[in-house]
Short mmCIF file of C-alpha atoms in Angstrom, two decimals:
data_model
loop_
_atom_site.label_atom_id
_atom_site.label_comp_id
_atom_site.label_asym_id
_atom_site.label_seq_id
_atom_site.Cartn_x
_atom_site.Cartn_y
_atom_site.Cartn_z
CA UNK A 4 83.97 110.23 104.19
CA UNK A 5 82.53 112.74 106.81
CA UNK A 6 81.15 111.16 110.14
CA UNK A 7 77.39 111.07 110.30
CA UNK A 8 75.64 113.44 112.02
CA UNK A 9 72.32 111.81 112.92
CA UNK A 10 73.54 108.93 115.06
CA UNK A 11 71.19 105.81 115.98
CA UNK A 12 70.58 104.65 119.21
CA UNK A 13 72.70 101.32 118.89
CA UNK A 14 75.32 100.28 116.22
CA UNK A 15 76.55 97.20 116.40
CA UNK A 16 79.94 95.25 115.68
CA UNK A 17 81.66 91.96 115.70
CA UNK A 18 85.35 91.35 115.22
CA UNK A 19 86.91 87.87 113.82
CA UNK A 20 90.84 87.53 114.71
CA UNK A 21 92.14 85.06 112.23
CA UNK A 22 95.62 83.15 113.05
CA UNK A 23 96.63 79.58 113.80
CA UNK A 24 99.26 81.98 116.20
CA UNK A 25 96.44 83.16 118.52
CA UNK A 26 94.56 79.87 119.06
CA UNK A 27 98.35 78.29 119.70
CA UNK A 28 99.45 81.13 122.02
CA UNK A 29 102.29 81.77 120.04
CA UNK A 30 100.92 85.22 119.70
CA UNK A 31 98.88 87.01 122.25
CA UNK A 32 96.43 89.16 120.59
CA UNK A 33 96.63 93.04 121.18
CA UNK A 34 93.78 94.18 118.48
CA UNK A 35 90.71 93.03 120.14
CA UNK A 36 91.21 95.81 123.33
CA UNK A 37 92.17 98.69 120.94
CA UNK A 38 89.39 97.47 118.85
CA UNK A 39 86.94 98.01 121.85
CA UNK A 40 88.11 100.84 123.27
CA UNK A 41 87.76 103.13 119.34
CA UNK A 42 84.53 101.50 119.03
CA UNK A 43 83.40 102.56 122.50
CA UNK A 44 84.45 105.56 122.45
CA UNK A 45 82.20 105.71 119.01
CA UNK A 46 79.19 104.77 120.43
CA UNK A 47 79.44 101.20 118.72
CA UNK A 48 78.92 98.37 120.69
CA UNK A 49 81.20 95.37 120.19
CA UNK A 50 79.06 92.51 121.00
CA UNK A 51 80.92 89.37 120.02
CA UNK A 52 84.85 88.66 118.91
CA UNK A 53 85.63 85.50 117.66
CA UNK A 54 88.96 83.70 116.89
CA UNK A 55 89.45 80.88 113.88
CA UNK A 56 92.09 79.26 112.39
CA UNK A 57 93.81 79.82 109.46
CA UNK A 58 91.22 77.60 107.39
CA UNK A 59 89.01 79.13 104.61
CA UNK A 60 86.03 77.37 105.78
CA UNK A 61 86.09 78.44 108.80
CA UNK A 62 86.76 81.88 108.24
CA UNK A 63 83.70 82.00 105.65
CA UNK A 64 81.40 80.42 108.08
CA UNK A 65 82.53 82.64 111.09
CA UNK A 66 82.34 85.60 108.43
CA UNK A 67 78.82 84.95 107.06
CA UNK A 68 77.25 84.44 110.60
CA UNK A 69 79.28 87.64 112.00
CA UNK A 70 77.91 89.95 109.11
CA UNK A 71 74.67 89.35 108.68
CA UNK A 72 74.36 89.53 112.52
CA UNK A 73 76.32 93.04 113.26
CA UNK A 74 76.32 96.50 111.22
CA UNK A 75 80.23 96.28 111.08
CA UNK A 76 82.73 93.29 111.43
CA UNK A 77 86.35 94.17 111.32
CA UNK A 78 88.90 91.10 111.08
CA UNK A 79 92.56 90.88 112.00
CA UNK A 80 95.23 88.97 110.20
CA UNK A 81 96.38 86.53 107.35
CA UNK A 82 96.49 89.21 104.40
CA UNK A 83 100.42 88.97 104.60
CA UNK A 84 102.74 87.41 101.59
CA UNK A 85 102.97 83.65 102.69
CA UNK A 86 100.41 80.59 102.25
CA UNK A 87 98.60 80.65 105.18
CA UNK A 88 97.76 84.17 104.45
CA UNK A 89 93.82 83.45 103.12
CA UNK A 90 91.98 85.75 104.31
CA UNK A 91 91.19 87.34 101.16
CA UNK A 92 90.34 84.10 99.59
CA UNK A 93 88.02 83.34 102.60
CA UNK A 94 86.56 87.02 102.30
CA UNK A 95 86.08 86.89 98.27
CA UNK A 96 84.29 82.99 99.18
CA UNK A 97 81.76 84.38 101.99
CA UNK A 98 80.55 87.13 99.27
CA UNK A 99 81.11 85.32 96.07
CA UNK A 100 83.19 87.63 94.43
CA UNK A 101 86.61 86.49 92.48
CA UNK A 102 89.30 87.16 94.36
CA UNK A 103 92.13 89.17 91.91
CA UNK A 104 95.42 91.16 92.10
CA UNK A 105 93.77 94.94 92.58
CA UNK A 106 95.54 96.90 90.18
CA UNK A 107 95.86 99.90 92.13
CA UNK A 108 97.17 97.64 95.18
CA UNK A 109 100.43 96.44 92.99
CA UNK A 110 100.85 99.94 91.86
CA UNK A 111 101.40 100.96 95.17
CA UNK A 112 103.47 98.19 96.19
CA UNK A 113 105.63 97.87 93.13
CA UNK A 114 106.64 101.14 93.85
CA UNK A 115 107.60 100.83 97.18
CA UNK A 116 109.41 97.94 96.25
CA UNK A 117 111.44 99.68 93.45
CA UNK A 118 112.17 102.07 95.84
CA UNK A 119 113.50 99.84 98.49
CA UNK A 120 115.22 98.29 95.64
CA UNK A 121 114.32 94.89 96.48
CA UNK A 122 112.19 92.08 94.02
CA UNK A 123 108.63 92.42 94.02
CA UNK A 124 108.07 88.96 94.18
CA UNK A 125 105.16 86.81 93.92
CA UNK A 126 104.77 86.29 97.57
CA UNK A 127 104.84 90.19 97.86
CA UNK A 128 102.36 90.42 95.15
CA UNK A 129 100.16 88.24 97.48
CA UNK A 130 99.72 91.71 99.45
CA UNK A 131 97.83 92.86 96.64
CA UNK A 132 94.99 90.24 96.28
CA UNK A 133 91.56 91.12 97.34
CA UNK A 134 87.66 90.72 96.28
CA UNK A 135 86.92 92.46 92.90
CA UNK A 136 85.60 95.88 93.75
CA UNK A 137 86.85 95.93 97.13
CA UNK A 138 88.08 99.56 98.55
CA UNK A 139 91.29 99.91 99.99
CA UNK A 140 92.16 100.61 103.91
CA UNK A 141 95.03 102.80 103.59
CA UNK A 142 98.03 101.14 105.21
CA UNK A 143 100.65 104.34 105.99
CA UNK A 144 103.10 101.59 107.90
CA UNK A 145 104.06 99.01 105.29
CA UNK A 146 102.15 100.32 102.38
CA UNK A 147 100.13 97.09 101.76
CA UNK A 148 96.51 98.02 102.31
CA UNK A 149 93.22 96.58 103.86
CA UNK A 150 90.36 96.50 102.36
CA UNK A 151 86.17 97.02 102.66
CA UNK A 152 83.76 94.83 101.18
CA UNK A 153 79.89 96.12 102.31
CA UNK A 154 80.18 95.95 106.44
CA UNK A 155 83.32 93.97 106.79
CA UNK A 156 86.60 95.29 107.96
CA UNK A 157 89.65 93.45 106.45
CA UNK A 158 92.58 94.56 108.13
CA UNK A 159 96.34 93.30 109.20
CA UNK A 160 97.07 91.42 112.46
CA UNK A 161 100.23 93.45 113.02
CA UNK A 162 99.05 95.50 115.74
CA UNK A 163 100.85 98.79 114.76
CA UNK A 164 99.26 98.05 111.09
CA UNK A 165 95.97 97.32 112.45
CA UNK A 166 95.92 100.87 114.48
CA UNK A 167 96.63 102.75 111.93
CA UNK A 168 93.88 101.24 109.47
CA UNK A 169 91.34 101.61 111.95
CA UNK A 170 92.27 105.25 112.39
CA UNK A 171 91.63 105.61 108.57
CA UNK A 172 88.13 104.11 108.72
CA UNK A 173 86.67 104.90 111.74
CA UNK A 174 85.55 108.72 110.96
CA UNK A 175 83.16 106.79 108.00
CA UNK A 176 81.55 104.80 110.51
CA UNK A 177 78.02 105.35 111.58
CA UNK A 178 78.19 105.80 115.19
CA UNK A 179 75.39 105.33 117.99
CA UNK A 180 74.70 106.92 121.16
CA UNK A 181 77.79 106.67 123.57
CA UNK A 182 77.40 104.52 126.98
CA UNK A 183 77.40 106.46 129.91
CA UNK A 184 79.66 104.90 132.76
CA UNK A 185 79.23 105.64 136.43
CA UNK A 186 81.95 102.79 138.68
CA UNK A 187 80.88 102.49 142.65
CA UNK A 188 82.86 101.08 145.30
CA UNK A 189 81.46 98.42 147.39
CA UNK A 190 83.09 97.04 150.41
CA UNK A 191 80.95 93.80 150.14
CA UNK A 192 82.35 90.41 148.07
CA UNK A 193 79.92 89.72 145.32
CA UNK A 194 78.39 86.64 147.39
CA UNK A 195 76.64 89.46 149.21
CA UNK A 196 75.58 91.69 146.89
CA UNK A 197 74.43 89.08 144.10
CA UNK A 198 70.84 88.42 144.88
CA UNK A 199 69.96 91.75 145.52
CA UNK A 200 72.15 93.56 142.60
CA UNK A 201 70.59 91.18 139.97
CA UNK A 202 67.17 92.92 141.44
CA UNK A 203 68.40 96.15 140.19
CA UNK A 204 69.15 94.99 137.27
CA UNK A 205 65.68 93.83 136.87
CA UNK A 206 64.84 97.06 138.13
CA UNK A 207 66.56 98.84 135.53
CA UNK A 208 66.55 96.95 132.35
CA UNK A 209 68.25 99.83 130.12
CA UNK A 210 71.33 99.45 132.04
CA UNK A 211 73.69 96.98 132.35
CA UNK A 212 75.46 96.58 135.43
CA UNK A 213 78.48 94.98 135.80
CA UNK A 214 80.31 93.67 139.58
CA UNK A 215 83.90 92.75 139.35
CA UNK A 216 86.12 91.65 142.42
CA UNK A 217 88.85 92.24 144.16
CA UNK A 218 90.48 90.89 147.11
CA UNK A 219 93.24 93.08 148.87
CA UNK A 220 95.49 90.20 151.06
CA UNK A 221 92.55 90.30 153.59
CA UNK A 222 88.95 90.24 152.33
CA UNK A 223 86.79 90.54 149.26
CA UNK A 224 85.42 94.07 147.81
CA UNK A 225 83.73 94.40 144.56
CA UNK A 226 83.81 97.75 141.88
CA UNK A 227 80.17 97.73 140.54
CA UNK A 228 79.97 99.68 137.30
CA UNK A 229 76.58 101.10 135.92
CA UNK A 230 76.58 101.76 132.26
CA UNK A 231 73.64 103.21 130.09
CA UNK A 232 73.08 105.38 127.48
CA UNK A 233 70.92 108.24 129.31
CA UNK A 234 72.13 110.08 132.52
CA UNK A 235 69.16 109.75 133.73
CA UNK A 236 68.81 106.17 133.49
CA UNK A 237 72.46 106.01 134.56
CA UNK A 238 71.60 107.75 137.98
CA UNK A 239 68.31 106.00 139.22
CA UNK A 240 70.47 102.85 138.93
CA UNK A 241 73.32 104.22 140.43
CA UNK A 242 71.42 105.32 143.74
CA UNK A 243 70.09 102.03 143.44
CA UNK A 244 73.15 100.50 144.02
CA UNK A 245 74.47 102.97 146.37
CA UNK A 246 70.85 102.38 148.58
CA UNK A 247 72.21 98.51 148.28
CA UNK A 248 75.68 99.27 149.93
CA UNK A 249 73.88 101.61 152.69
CA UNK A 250 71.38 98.68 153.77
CA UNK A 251 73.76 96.44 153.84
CA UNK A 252 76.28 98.38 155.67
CA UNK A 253 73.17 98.99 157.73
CA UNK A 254 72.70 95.03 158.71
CA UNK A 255 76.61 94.43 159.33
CA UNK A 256 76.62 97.26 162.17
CA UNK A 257 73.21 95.08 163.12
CA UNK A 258 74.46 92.31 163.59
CA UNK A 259 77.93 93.73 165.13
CA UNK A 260 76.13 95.21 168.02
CA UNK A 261 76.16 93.55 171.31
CA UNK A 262 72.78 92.25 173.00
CA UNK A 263 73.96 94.61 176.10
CA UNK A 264 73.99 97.66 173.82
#
């Protein structure tokens, strides 16, 4: 599908990483950044992530809320070959479909199998399972694909596999207005600039400003970054900020100066 050429303002998504792995810390999850930087660089906001367990409750439950809520959700994980791998179950559950052996999915495995020369066994053939209906995610590393079903996303956890599905769907997204980004440097810890940089954000509700520290072996800084989807709006906040740092660089050579001066 072509990329649509009337974007709306905001486009929202959600993303649910599925995997007993994560939650132990057996495997540290690599989607959710790549995920967020595509989407931003889309003009989709990703506004929430969550991560479940391999359980088909709560995958449904997590699923239901996530999709109803956001114009896209996009899940990681558990459509390998082996038991815990119920994410399709969980996805044909949240939309009531039955969940069946796509016949063009085992085509496309049973040949890469006969190829390989190796069994295609009923664990592979658990590759090929999805909700009735469902359209494929190509899959040009290991063959086995995703799949779509409405707004949701299903796609592998392997993070070389997961790339290169998202690559395949993302020019069919609807995508919003980008976020502008503007990052100042501010030689003040963020117990100083707190009060009055949440006043500026007041000040400028279409923007959302974000302070992050940093502390260099001797004292505290902070890297304030003003996002918003108009330059213009972008700019009055950022001289906002930037009349901040003056004033109170202004007090500190204040209160520096000797009574003698």
């Amino acid at each position: 599908m072509s990329q649509a050429t009337d974007p709306s303002p905001l486009v929202t998504a959600a993303m649910l990483a599925i995997g007993d792995e994560l939650l132990s810390g057996r495997t540290k999850d690599k989607n959710i950044g790549h995920l967020a930087d595509v989407l931003t660089l889309s003009g989709i906001d990703l506004k929430e992530v969550r991560i479940v367990a391999d359980e088909e409750e709560a995958i449904v439950d997590a699923l239901n809320a996530l999709r109803a809520r956001y114009d896209y959700v996009f899940t990681s994980g558990g459509i390998g070959p082996t038991h815990d791998d119920i994410t399709a179950d969980a996805v044909s559950e949240a939309f009531g479909l039955p969940c069946v052996h796509d016949p063009e999915a085992m085509r496309l495995l049973g040949e890469i199998y006969q190829r390989r020369e190796m069994e295609f066994t009923e664990a592979r053939q658990r590759m090929a399972r999805m909700p009735q209906g469902a359209r494929h995610i190509a899959n040009p590393v290991s063959t086995a694909p995703g799949f779509i079903v409405e707004n949701v996303y299903v796609m592998a956890g392997v993070p070389q596999v997961f790339q290169a599905m998202l690559d395949n769907v993302v020019a069919e997204l609807r995508t919003g207005t980008k976020m502008l980004s503007r990052a100042l440097p501010c030689p003040f810890g963020e117990g100083d600039i707190g009060t009055p940089l949440a006043a500026i954000q007041k000040t400028h509700p279409q923007t959302t400003i974000g302070s992050y520290p940093k502390y260099d072996g001797q004292r505290f800084s902070t890297e304030i970054v003003v996002r918003a989807r108009h330059a213009e709006e972008l700019e009055a906040a950022a001289e906002a900020v930037m009349q901040m740092v003056r004033e109170l660089e202004g007090k500190r050579i204040s209160s520096n100066v000797s009574p003698d001066a």
